[in-house]
Amino acid sequence: MRERTVHDYETYVNDFVRKADVEYLLAIDADAIYGWLGQMKVKDTTKRFRLMCFCAFLGKCK
């Protein structure tokens, strides 16, 4: 993976863990993800990009 991709994964996953107060992968659910997205004060396009990165990270974990 590219360095920028890894950086984005680290940034968004760490932000999610901090704001959603989740410690384990199995604790991640749709409510936690939507709560995390709802806390962001950014444009919808930015939220979609962050969600795509987060979903890609979760796909790598599977």
mmCIF file of C-alpha atoms in Angstrom:
data_model
loop_
_atom_site.group_PDB
_atom_site.id
_atom_site.type_symbol
_atom_site.label_atom_id
_atom_site.label_comp_id
_atom_site.label_asym_id
_atom_site.label_seq_id
_atom_site.Cartn_x
_atom_site.Cartn_y
_atom_site.Cartn_z
ATOM 1 C CA MET A 1 0.000 0.000 0.000
ATOM 2 C CA ARG A 2 1.040 3.554 -0.573
ATOM 3 C CA GLU A 3 2.322 5.614 2.330
ATOM 4 C CA ARG A 4 -0.590 8.046 2.006
ATOM 5 C CA THR A 5 -3.107 5.184 2.133
ATOM 6 C CA VAL A 6 -1.598 3.828 5.336
ATOM 7 C CA HIS A 7 -1.549 7.326 6.818
ATOM 8 C CA ASP A 8 -5.259 7.821 6.024
ATOM 9 C CA TYR A 9 -6.105 4.449 7.563
ATOM 10 C CA GLU A 10 -4.230 5.349 10.745
ATOM 11 C CA THR A 11 -5.797 8.796 10.936
ATOM 12 C CA TYR A 12 -9.412 7.749 10.427
ATOM 13 C CA VAL A 13 -9.265 4.544 12.453
ATOM 14 C CA ASN A 14 -7.619 6.295 15.408
ATOM 15 C CA ASP A 15 -10.210 9.071 15.196
ATOM 16 C CA PHE A 16 -12.992 6.467 15.165
ATOM 17 C CA VAL A 17 -11.544 4.593 18.145
ATOM 18 C CA ARG A 18 -11.227 7.809 20.130
ATOM 19 C CA LYS A 19 -14.665 9.203 19.366
ATOM 20 C CA ALA A 20 -16.676 5.955 19.337
ATOM 21 C CA ASP A 21 -14.883 4.548 22.401
ATOM 22 C CA VAL A 22 -14.372 1.165 20.718
ATOM 23 C CA GLU A 23 -11.517 -1.160 21.685
ATOM 24 C CA TYR A 24 -12.165 -4.326 19.665
ATOM 25 C CA LEU A 25 -13.045 -4.981 16.024
ATOM 26 C CA LEU A 26 -16.026 -7.078 17.066
ATOM 27 C CA ALA A 27 -17.448 -4.082 18.942
ATOM 28 C CA ILE A 28 -17.735 -2.048 15.728
ATOM 29 C CA ASP A 29 -21.308 -1.861 14.481
ATOM 30 C CA ALA A 30 -23.360 0.392 12.219
ATOM 31 C CA ASP A 31 -24.552 2.520 15.140
ATOM 32 C CA ALA A 32 -20.960 3.272 16.172
ATOM 33 C CA ILE A 33 -20.001 4.175 12.604
ATOM 34 C CA TYR A 34 -23.028 6.423 12.063
ATOM 35 C CA GLY A 35 -22.416 8.071 15.435
ATOM 36 C CA TRP A 36 -18.818 8.770 14.443
ATOM 37 C CA LEU A 37 -19.894 10.235 11.103
ATOM 38 C CA GLY A 38 -22.579 12.320 12.805
ATOM 39 C CA GLN A 39 -20.007 13.972 15.075
ATOM 40 C CA MET A 40 -17.976 15.268 12.151
ATOM 41 C CA LYS A 41 -18.400 18.897 11.231
ATOM 42 C CA VAL A 42 -17.308 18.508 7.617
ATOM 43 C CA LYS A 43 -19.015 18.339 4.224
ATOM 44 C CA ASP A 44 -20.856 15.180 3.184
ATOM 45 C CA THR A 45 -18.279 14.431 0.484
ATOM 46 C CA THR A 46 -15.557 14.382 3.140
ATOM 47 C CA LYS A 47 -17.650 12.063 5.287
ATOM 48 C CA ARG A 48 -18.089 9.705 2.325
ATOM 49 C CA PHE A 49 -14.347 9.643 1.697
ATOM 50 C CA ARG A 50 -13.600 8.899 5.355
ATOM 51 C CA LEU A 51 -16.244 6.180 5.392
ATOM 52 C CA MET A 52 -14.723 4.606 2.266
ATOM 53 C CA CYS A 53 -11.280 4.594 3.900
ATOM 54 C CA PHE A 54 -12.686 3.137 7.108
ATOM 55 C CA CYS A 55 -14.570 0.408 5.222
ATOM 56 C CA ALA A 56 -11.439 -0.408 3.242
ATOM 57 C CA PHE A 57 -9.538 -0.786 6.514
ATOM 58 C CA LEU A 58 -12.236 -3.096 7.878
ATOM 59 C CA GLY A 59 -12.012 -5.142 4.678
ATOM 60 C CA LYS A 60 -8.290 -5.593 5.252
ATOM 61 C CA CYS A 61 -9.000 -6.822 8.779
ATOM 62 C CA LYS A 62 -11.412 -9.471 7.599
#
